[in-house]
Short mmCIF file of N, CA and C in Angstrom, two decimals:
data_model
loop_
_atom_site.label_atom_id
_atom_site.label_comp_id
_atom_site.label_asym_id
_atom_site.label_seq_id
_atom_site.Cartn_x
_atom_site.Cartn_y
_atom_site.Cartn_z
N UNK R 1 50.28 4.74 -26.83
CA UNK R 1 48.97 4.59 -27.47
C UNK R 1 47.89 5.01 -26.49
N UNK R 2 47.11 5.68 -27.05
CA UNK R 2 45.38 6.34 -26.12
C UNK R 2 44.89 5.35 -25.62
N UNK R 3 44.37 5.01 -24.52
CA UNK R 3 43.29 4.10 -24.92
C UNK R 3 41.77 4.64 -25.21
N UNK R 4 40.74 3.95 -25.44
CA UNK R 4 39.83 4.48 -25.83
C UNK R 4 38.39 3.73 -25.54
N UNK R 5 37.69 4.12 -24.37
CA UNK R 5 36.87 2.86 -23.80
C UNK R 5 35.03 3.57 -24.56
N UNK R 6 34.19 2.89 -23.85
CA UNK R 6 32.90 3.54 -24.79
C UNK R 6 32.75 4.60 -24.54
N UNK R 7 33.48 5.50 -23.56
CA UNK R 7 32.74 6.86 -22.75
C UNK R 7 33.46 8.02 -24.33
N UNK R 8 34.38 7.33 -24.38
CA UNK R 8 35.47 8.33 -25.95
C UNK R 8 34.81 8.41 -27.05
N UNK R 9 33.69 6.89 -27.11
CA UNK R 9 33.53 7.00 -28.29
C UNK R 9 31.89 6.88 -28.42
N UNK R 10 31.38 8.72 -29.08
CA UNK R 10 30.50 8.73 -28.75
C UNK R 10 28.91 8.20 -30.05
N UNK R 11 27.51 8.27 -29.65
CA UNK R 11 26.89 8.23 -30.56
C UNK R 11 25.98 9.13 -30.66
N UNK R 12 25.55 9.72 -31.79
CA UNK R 12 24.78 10.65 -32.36
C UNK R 12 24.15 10.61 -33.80
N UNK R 13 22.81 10.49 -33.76
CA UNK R 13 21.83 10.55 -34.99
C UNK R 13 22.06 11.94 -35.66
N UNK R 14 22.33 11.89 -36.69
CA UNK R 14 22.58 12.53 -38.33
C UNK R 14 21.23 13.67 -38.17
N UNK R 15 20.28 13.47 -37.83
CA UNK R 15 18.93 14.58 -37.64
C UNK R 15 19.20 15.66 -36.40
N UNK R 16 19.58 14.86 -35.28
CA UNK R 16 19.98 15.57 -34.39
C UNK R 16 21.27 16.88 -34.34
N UNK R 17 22.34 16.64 -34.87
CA UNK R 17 23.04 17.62 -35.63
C UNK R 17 22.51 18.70 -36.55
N UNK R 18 21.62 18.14 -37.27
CA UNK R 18 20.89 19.12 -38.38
C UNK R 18 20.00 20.18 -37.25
N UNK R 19 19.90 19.43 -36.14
CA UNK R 19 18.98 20.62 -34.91
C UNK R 19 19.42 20.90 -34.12
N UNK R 20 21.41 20.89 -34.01
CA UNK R 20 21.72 22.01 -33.26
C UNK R 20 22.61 20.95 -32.31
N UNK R 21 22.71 19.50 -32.52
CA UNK R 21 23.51 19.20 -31.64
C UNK R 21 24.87 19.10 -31.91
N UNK R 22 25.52 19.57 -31.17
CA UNK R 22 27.18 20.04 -31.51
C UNK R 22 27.83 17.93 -31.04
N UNK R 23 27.93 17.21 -31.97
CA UNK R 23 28.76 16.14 -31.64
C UNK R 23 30.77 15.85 -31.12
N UNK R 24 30.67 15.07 -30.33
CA UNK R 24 32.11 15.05 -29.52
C UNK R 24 32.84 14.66 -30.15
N UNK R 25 34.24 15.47 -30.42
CA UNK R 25 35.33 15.10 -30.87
C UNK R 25 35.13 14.60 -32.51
N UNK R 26 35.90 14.04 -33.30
CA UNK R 26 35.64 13.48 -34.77
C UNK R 26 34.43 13.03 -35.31
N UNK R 27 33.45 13.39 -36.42
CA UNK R 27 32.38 13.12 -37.00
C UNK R 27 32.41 12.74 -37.91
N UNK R 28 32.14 11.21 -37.36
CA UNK R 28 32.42 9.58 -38.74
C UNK R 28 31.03 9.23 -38.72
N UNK R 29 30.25 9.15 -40.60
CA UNK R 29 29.28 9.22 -40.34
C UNK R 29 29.23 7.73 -41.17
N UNK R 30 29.00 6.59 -39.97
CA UNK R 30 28.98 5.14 -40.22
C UNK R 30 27.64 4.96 -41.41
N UNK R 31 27.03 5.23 -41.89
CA UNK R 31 26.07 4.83 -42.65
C UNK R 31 26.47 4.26 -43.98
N UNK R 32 26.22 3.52 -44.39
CA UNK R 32 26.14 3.26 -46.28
C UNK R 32 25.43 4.01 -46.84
N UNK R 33 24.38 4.91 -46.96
CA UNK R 33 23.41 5.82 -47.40
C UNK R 33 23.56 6.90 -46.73
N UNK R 34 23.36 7.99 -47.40
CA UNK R 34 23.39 9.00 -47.01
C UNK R 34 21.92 9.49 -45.83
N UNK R 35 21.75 10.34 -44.80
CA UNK R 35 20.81 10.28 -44.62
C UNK R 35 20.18 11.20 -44.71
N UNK R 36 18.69 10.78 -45.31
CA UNK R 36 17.41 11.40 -45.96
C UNK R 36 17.04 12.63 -45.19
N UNK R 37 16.69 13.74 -46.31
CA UNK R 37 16.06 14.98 -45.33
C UNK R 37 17.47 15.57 -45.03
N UNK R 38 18.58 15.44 -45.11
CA UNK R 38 19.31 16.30 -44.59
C UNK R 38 20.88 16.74 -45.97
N UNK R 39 20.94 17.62 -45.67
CA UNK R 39 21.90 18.27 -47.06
C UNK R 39 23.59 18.11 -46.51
N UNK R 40 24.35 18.43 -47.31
CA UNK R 40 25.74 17.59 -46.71
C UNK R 40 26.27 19.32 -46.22
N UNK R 41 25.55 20.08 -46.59
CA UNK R 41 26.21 21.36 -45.50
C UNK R 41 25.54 21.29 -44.41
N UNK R 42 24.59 20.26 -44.22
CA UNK R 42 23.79 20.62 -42.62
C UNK R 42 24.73 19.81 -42.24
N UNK R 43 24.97 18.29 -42.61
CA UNK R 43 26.32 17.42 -41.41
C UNK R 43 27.51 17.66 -41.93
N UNK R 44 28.10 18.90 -41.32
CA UNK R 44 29.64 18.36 -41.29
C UNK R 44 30.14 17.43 -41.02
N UNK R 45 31.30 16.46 -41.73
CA UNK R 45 31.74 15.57 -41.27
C UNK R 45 33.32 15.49 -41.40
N UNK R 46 33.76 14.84 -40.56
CA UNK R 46 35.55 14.42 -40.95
C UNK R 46 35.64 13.07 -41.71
N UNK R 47 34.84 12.74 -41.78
CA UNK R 47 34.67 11.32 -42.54
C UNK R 47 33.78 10.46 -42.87
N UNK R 48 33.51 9.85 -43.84
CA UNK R 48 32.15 9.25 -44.01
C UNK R 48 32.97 7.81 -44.43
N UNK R 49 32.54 6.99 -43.35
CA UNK R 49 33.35 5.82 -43.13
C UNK R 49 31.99 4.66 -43.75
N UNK R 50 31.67 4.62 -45.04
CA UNK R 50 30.73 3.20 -45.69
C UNK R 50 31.12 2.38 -45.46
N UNK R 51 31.85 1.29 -45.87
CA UNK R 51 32.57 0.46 -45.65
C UNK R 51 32.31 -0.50 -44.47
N UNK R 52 32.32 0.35 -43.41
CA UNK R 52 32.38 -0.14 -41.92
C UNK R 52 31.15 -0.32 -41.57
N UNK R 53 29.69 0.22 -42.31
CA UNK R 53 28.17 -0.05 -42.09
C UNK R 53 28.20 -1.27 -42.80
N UNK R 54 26.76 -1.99 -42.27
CA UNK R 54 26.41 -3.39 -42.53
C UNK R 54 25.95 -3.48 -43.88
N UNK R 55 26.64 -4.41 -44.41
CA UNK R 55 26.24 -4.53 -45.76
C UNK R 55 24.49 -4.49 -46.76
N UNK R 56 24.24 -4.58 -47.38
CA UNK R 56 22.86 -4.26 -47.97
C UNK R 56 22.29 -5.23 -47.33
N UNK R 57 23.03 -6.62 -48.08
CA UNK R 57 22.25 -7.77 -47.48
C UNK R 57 21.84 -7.94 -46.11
N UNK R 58 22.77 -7.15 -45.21
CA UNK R 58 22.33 -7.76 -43.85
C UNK R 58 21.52 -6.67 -43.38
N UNK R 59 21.59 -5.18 -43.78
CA UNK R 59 20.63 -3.79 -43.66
C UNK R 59 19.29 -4.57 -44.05
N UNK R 60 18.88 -4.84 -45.03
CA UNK R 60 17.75 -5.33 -45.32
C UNK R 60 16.98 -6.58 -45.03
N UNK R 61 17.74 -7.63 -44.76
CA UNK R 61 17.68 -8.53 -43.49
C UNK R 61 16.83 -7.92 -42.32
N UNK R 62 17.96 -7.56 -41.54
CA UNK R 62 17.75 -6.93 -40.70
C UNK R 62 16.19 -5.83 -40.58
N UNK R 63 15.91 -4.68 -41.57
CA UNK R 63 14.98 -3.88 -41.63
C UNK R 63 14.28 -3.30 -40.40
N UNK R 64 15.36 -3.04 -39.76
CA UNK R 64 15.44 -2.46 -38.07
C UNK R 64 14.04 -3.18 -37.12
N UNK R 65 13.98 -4.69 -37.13
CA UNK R 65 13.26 -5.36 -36.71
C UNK R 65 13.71 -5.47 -35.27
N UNK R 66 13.31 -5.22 -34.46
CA UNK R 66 13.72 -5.57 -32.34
C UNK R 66 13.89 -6.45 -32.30
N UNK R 67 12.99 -7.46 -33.09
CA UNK R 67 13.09 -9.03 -33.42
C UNK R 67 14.48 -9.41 -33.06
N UNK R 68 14.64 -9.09 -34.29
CA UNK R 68 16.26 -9.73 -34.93
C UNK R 68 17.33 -8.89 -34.59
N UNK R 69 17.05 -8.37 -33.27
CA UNK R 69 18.45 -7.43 -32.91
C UNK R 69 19.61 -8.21 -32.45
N UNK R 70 19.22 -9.00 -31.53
CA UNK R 70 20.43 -10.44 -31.31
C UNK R 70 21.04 -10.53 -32.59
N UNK R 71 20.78 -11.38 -33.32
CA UNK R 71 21.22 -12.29 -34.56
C UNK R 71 21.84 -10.72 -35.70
N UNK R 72 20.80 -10.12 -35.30
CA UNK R 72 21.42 -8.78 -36.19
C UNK R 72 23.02 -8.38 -35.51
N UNK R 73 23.27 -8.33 -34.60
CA UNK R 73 24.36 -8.02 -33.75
C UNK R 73 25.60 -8.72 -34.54
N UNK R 74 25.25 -10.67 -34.07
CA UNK R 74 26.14 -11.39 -33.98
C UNK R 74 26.27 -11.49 -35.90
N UNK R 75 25.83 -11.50 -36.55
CA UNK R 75 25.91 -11.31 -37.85
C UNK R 75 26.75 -9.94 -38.42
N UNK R 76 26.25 -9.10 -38.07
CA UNK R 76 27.13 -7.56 -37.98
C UNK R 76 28.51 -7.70 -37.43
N UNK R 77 28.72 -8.02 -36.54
CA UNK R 77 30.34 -8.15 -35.83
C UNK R 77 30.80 -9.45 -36.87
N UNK R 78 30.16 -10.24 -37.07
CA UNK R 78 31.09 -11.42 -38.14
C UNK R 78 31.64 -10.48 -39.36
N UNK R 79 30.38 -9.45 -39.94
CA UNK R 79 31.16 -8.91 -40.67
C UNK R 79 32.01 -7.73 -40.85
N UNK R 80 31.91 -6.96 -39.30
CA UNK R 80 33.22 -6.45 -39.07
C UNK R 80 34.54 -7.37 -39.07
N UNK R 81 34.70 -8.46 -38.51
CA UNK R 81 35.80 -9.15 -38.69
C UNK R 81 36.25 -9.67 -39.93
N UNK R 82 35.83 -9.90 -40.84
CA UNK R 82 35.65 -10.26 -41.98
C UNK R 82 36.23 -8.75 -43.18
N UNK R 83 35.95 -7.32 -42.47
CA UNK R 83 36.48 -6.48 -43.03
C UNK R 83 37.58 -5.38 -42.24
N UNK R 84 38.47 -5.97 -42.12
CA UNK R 84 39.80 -5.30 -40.68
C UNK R 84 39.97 -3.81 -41.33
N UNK R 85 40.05 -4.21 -43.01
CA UNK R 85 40.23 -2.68 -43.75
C UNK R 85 39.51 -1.65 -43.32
N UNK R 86 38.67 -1.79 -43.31
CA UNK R 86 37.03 -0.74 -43.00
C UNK R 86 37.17 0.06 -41.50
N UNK R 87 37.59 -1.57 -40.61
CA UNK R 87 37.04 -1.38 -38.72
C UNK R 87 38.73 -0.27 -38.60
N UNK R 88 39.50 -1.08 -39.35
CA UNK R 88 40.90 0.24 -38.89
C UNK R 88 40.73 1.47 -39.41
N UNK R 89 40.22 1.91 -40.69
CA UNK R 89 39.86 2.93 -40.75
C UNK R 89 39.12 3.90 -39.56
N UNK R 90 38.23 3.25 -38.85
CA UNK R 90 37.51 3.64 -37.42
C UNK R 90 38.30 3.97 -36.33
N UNK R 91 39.06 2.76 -36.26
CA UNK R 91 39.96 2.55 -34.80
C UNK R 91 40.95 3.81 -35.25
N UNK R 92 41.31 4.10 -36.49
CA UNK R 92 42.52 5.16 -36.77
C UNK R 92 42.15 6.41 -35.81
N UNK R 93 40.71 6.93 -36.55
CA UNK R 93 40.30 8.07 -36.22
C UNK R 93 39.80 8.56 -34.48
N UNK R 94 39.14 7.07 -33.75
CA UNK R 94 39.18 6.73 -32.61
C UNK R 94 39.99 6.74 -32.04
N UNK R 95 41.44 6.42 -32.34
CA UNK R 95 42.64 6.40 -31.51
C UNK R 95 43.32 7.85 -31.49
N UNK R 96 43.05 8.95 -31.98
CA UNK R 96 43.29 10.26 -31.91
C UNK R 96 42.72 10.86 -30.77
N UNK R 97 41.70 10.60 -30.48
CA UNK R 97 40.78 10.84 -29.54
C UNK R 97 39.03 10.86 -29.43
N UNK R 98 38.49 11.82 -28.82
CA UNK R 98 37.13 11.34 -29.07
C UNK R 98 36.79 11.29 -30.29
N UNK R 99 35.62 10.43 -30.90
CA UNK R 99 35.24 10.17 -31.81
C UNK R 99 33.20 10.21 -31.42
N UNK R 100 32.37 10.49 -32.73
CA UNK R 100 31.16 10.49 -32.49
C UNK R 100 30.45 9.99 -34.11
N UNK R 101 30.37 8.40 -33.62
CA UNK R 101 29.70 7.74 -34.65
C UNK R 101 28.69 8.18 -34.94
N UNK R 102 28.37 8.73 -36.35
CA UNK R 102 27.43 9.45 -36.68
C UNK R 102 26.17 8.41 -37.37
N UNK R 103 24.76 8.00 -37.51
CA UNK R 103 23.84 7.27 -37.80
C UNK R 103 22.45 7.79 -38.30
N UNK R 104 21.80 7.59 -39.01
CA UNK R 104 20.35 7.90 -39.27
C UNK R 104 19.29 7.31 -38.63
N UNK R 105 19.38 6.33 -38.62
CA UNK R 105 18.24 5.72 -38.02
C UNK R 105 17.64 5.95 -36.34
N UNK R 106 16.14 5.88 -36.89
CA UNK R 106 15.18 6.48 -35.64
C UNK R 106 15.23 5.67 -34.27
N UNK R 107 15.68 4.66 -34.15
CA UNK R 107 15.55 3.80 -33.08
C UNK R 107 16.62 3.65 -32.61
N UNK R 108 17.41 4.33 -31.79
CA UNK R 108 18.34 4.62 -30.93
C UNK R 108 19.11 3.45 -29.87
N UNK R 109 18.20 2.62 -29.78
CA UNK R 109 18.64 1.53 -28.88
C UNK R 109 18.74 0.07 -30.08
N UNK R 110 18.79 0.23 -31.18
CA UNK R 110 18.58 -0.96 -32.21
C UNK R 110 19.23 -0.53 -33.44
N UNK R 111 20.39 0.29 -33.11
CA UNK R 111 21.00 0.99 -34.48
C UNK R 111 22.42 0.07 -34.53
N UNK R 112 22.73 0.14 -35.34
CA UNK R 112 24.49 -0.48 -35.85
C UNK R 112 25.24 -0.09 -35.22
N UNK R 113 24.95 1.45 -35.02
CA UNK R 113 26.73 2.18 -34.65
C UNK R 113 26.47 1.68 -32.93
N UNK R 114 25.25 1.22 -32.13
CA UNK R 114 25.59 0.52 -30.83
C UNK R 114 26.94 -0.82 -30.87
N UNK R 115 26.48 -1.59 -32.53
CA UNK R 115 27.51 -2.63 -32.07
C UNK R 115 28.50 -2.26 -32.60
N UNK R 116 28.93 -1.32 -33.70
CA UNK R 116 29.66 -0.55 -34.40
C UNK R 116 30.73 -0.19 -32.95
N UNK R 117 29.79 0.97 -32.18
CA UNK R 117 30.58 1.25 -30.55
C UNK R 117 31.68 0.33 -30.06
N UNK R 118 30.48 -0.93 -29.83
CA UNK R 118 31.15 -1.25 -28.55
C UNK R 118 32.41 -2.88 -29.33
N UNK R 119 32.23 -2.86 -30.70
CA UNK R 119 33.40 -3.59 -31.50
C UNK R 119 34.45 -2.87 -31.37
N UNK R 120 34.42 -1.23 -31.66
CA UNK R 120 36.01 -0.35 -31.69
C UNK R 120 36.04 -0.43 -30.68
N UNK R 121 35.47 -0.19 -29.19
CA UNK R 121 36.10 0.04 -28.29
C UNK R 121 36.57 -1.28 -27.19
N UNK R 122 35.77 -2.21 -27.42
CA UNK R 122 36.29 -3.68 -27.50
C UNK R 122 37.84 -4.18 -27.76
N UNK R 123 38.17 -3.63 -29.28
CA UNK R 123 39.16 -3.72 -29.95
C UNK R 123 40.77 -2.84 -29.37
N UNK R 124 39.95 -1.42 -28.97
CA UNK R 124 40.96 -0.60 -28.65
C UNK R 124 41.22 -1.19 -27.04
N UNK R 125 40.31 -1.56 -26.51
CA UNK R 125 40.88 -1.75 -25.24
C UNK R 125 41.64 -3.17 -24.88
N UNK R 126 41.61 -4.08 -26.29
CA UNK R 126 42.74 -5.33 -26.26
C UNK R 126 43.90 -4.33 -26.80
N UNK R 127 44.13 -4.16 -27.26
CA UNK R 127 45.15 -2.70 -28.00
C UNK R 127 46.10 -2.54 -26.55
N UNK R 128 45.07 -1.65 -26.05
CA UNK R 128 45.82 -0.79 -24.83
C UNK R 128 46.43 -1.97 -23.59
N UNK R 129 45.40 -3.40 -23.48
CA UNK R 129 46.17 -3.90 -22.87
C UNK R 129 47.59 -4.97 -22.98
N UNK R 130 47.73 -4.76 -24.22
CA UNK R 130 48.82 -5.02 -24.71
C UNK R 130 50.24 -4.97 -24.42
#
């Protein structure tokens, strides 16, 4: 088995691709919504993994407040655990090799796919020490 620590598994905003940035290895685009302004021939993807983004209730909760990035976190990972179906779908495509969680949102340091990140690679690296 690979292992797969955060350096494998990378992150990249959905706009940024549309302007030329070439993303690493597999392009899983974690969002529940598609993202705005951009056409599905501008993001190629290998997968559009919904499921595994934070549910409505907690997206809108949340409403990308700095505030509530803590509690947004620890709420978000409850409900990764809560959905193993979804997070293995991730870890599948992650365990092939690099992977580049794909995201919309403008605030780069307060987005999902940060805790999205560091849950798969969390996960893969109890995996590997197995």
């Amino acid at each position: 088995m690979m292992s797969a620590s955060v350096c494998d598994i990378h992150l990249c905003r959905a706009h940024d691709i549309k302007a030329g940035v070439r993303p690493t290895g597999a392009r899983l685009l974690v969002d529940r919504l598609w993202p705005r302004g951009i056409s599905k021939t501008d993001l190629p993807l290998d997968a559009w993994l919904k499921d595994v983004a934070p549910s409505p209730a907690l997206r809108i909760w949340y409403g990308h407040d700095p505030a509530k990035w803590a509690e947004f976190g620890t709420r978000y990972r409850a409900e990764l655990r809560d959905n193993p179906g979804a997070v293995e779908s991730a870890l599948a495509w992650c365990r092939r090799g690099p992977a580049s969680l794909i995201y919309a949102a403008k605030d780069r340091l307060h987005t999902h796919a940060l805790v999205l990140r560091d849950h798969l690679a969390e996960t893969l690296a109890k995996e590997y020490a197995q």
